[in-house]
Amino acid sequence: MKPFKVRLRFHGNLSVFLGSKAGDAVIERRLAEKTSIKDVIESCGVPHPEVDLILVDEQTVGFDHTLANDTKVEIFPVGNRGTYRTEKQLQTVGIVTFVADGHLGRLTRNLRLIGFDVAYRQNADDHQLLDVMVRENRALLTRDRRLLMHAIVQDGYWPRSQNADEQTIEVVRRFDLSELIAPFTRCLRCNAALEEAAKAEIIDKLEPLTKIYYHQFRRCPDCKQIYWSGSHFPKLQRRVEEIRSRARGKA
Ligand SMILES: [Zn+2]
């Protein structure tokens, strides 16, 4: 087969995967055999769950599209589709259940704080993460690019920032969750949905001052942790509001 040349233009924040600064990045690949567009894109370091729209010679294609001759390819991330807004999307937004890898403990806590269902085990290995992802139909959150490239991954995201608050805002934006934020409804420790608890039922578990000053409580049905709007609460509330407002903003 005659070798051919593929010119790939990666739009928006996909350039982070190419090690280049902000802005579009162009990569050229010489190929000598038929290759799927997905394999070519991933060979550049960009995991397929990050790709929302692919145009080959100005036509929308799916990941199974095969390249066999000189081609120009445009690749767009989620949330930055240029002028091609009406074209077919490859990624889903509005996913509300996640599985996070063992390095994302603080992101996990933040997402639970604002009400999202995040499966997390600090020592989970790749196999276990993928297993939970498939079995429970969750999107994978990981900073391990190779893991995100695994063929079995449908939905996933690679947080750009190393900072948990920034990562939280990124995830809310990526999956378009800002209207679904439900703070203080989920156990931060074990992920279960919290239940209202009558003070009388839990009073023997409270510290003396808490008994006096607080009247509304929530309890985790699984790990039995008790939550109330204590002295730390205004700080948490401010954090939730900041996440909410920044996730709605554009930049
Ligand atoms: Zn719990």
mmCIF file with all atom_site columns, N, CA and C and ligand atoms in Angstrom, residues 186-194 219-227, ligand 1:
data_model
loop_
_atom_site.group_PDB
_atom_site.id
_atom_site.type_symbol
_atom_site.label_atom_id
_atom_site.label_alt_id
_atom_site.label_comp_id
_atom_site.label_asym_id
_atom_site.label_entity_id
_atom_site.label_seq_id
_atom_site.pdbx_PDB_ins_code
_atom_site.Cartn_x
_atom_site.Cartn_y
_atom_site.Cartn_z
_atom_site.occupancy
_atom_site.B_iso_or_equiv
_atom_site.pdbx_formal_charge
_atom_site.auth_seq_id
_atom_site.auth_comp_id
_atom_site.auth_asym_id
_atom_site.auth_atom_id
_atom_site.pdbx_PDB_model_num
ATOM   1  N  N  . ARG A 1 186 ? -25.025 13.659 50.299 1.00 0.00 ? 186 ARG A N  1
ATOM   2  C  CA . ARG A 1 186 ? -24.334 12.380 50.123 1.00 0.00 ? 186 ARG A CA 1
ATOM   3  C  C  . ARG A 1 186 ? -23.222 12.237 51.150 1.00 0.00 ? 186 ARG A C  1
ATOM   4  N  N  . CYS A 1 187 ? -22.996 11.038 51.593 1.00 0.00 ? 187 CYS A N  1
ATOM   5  C  CA . CYS A 1 187 ? -21.945 10.784 52.584 1.00 0.00 ? 187 CYS A CA 1
ATOM   6  C  C  . CYS A 1 187 ? -20.571 10.980 51.938 1.00 0.00 ? 187 CYS A C  1
ATOM   7  N  N  . LEU A 1 188 ? -19.748 11.819 52.552 1.00 0.00 ? 188 LEU A N  1
ATOM   8  C  CA . LEU A 1 188 ? -18.418 12.096 52.008 1.00 0.00 ? 188 LEU A CA 1
ATOM   9  C  C  . LEU A 1 188 ? -17.497 10.893 52.171 1.00 0.00 ? 188 LEU A C  1
ATOM   10 N  N  . ARG A 1 189 ? -17.785 10.090 53.181 1.00 0.00 ? 189 ARG A N  1
ATOM   11 C  CA . ARG A 1 189 ? -16.907 8.949  53.467 1.00 0.00 ? 189 ARG A CA 1
ATOM   12 C  C  . ARG A 1 189 ? -17.188 7.754  52.572 1.00 0.00 ? 189 ARG A C  1
ATOM   13 N  N  . CYS A 1 190 ? -18.501 7.445  52.390 1.00 0.00 ? 190 CYS A N  1
ATOM   14 C  CA . CYS A 1 190 ? -18.792 6.181  51.700 1.00 0.00 ? 190 CYS A CA 1
ATOM   15 C  C  . CYS A 1 190 ? -19.721 6.322  50.502 1.00 0.00 ? 190 CYS A C  1
ATOM   16 N  N  . ASN A 1 191 ? -20.192 7.529  50.200 1.00 0.00 ? 191 ASN A N  1
ATOM   17 C  CA . ASN A 1 191 ? -20.932 7.784  48.964 1.00 0.00 ? 191 ASN A CA 1
ATOM   18 C  C  . ASN A 1 191 ? -22.438 7.503  49.039 1.00 0.00 ? 191 ASN A C  1
ATOM   19 N  N  . ALA A 1 192 ? -22.939 6.962  50.152 1.00 0.00 ? 192 ALA A N  1
ATOM   20 C  CA . ALA A 1 192 ? -24.377 6.660  50.223 1.00 0.00 ? 192 ALA A CA 1
ATOM   21 C  C  . ALA A 1 192 ? -25.180 7.960  50.315 1.00 0.00 ? 192 ALA A C  1
ATOM   22 N  N  . ALA A 1 193 ? -26.422 7.922  49.822 1.00 0.00 ? 193 ALA A N  1
ATOM   23 C  CA . ALA A 1 193 ? -27.308 9.078  49.944 1.00 0.00 ? 193 ALA A CA 1
ATOM   24 C  C  . ALA A 1 193 ? -27.722 9.227  51.406 1.00 0.00 ? 193 ALA A C  1
ATOM   25 N  N  . LEU A 1 194 ? -27.637 10.454 51.941 1.00 0.00 ? 194 LEU A N  1
ATOM   26 C  CA . LEU A 1 194 ? -27.945 10.677 53.356 1.00 0.00 ? 194 LEU A CA 1
ATOM   27 C  C  . LEU A 1 194 ? -29.452 10.671 53.602 1.00 0.00 ? 194 LEU A C  1
ATOM   28 N  N  . ARG A 1 219 ? -28.091 11.392 58.452 1.00 0.00 ? 219 ARG A N  1
ATOM   29 C  CA . ARG A 1 219 ? -27.277 10.238 58.812 1.00 0.00 ? 219 ARG A CA 1
ATOM   30 C  C  . ARG A 1 219 ? -27.037 9.387  57.573 1.00 0.00 ? 219 ARG A C  1
ATOM   31 N  N  . CYS A 1 220 ? -25.831 8.815  57.498 1.00 0.00 ? 220 CYS A N  1
ATOM   32 C  CA . CYS A 1 220 ? -25.537 7.892  56.416 1.00 0.00 ? 220 CYS A CA 1
ATOM   33 C  C  . CYS A 1 220 ? -26.100 6.520  56.776 1.00 0.00 ? 220 CYS A C  1
ATOM   34 N  N  . PRO A 1 221 ? -26.956 5.948  55.909 1.00 0.00 ? 221 PRO A N  1
ATOM   35 C  CA . PRO A 1 221 ? -27.539 4.655  56.223 1.00 0.00 ? 221 PRO A CA 1
ATOM   36 C  C  . PRO A 1 221 ? -26.505 3.523  56.201 1.00 0.00 ? 221 PRO A C  1
ATOM   37 N  N  . ASP A 1 222 ? -25.379 3.745  55.531 1.00 0.00 ? 222 ASP A N  1
ATOM   38 C  CA . ASP A 1 222 ? -24.374 2.685  55.426 1.00 0.00 ? 222 ASP A CA 1
ATOM   39 C  C  . ASP A 1 222 ? -23.336 2.752  56.538 1.00 0.00 ? 222 ASP A C  1
ATOM   40 N  N  . CYS A 1 223 ? -22.586 3.854  56.608 1.00 0.00 ? 223 CYS A N  1
ATOM   41 C  CA . CYS A 1 223 ? -21.499 3.904  57.603 1.00 0.00 ? 223 CYS A CA 1
ATOM   42 C  C  . CYS A 1 223 ? -21.930 4.574  58.909 1.00 0.00 ? 223 CYS A C  1
ATOM   43 N  N  . LYS A 1 224 ? -23.185 5.083  58.951 1.00 0.00 ? 224 LYS A N  1
ATOM   44 C  CA . LYS A 1 224 ? -23.782 5.643  60.175 1.00 0.00 ? 224 LYS A CA 1
ATOM   45 C  C  . LYS A 1 224 ? -23.195 6.992  60.591 1.00 0.00 ? 224 LYS A C  1
ATOM   46 N  N  . GLN A 1 225 ? -22.329 7.567  59.756 1.00 0.00 ? 225 GLN A N  1
ATOM   47 C  CA . GLN A 1 225 ? -21.811 8.907  60.039 1.00 0.00 ? 225 GLN A CA 1
ATOM   48 C  C  . GLN A 1 225 ? -22.973 9.897  60.158 1.00 0.00 ? 225 GLN A C  1
ATOM   49 N  N  . ILE A 1 226 ? -22.869 10.799 61.144 1.00 0.00 ? 226 ILE A N  1
ATOM   50 C  CA . ILE A 1 226 ? -23.923 11.802 61.350 1.00 0.00 ? 226 ILE A CA 1
ATOM   51 C  C  . ILE A 1 226 ? -23.414 13.163 60.871 1.00 0.00 ? 226 ILE A C  1
ATOM   52 N  N  . TYR A 1 227 ? -24.273 13.890 60.145 1.00 0.00 ? 227 TYR A N  1
ATOM   53 C  CA . TYR A 1 227 ? -23.912 15.204 59.613 1.00 0.00 ? 227 TYR A CA 1
ATOM   54 C  C  . TYR A 1 227 ? -24.857 16.257 60.158 1.00 0.00 ? 227 TYR A C  1
HETATM 55 ZN ZN . ZN  B 2 .   ? -21.367 6.837  54.870 1.00 0.00 ? 1   ZN  B ZN 1
#
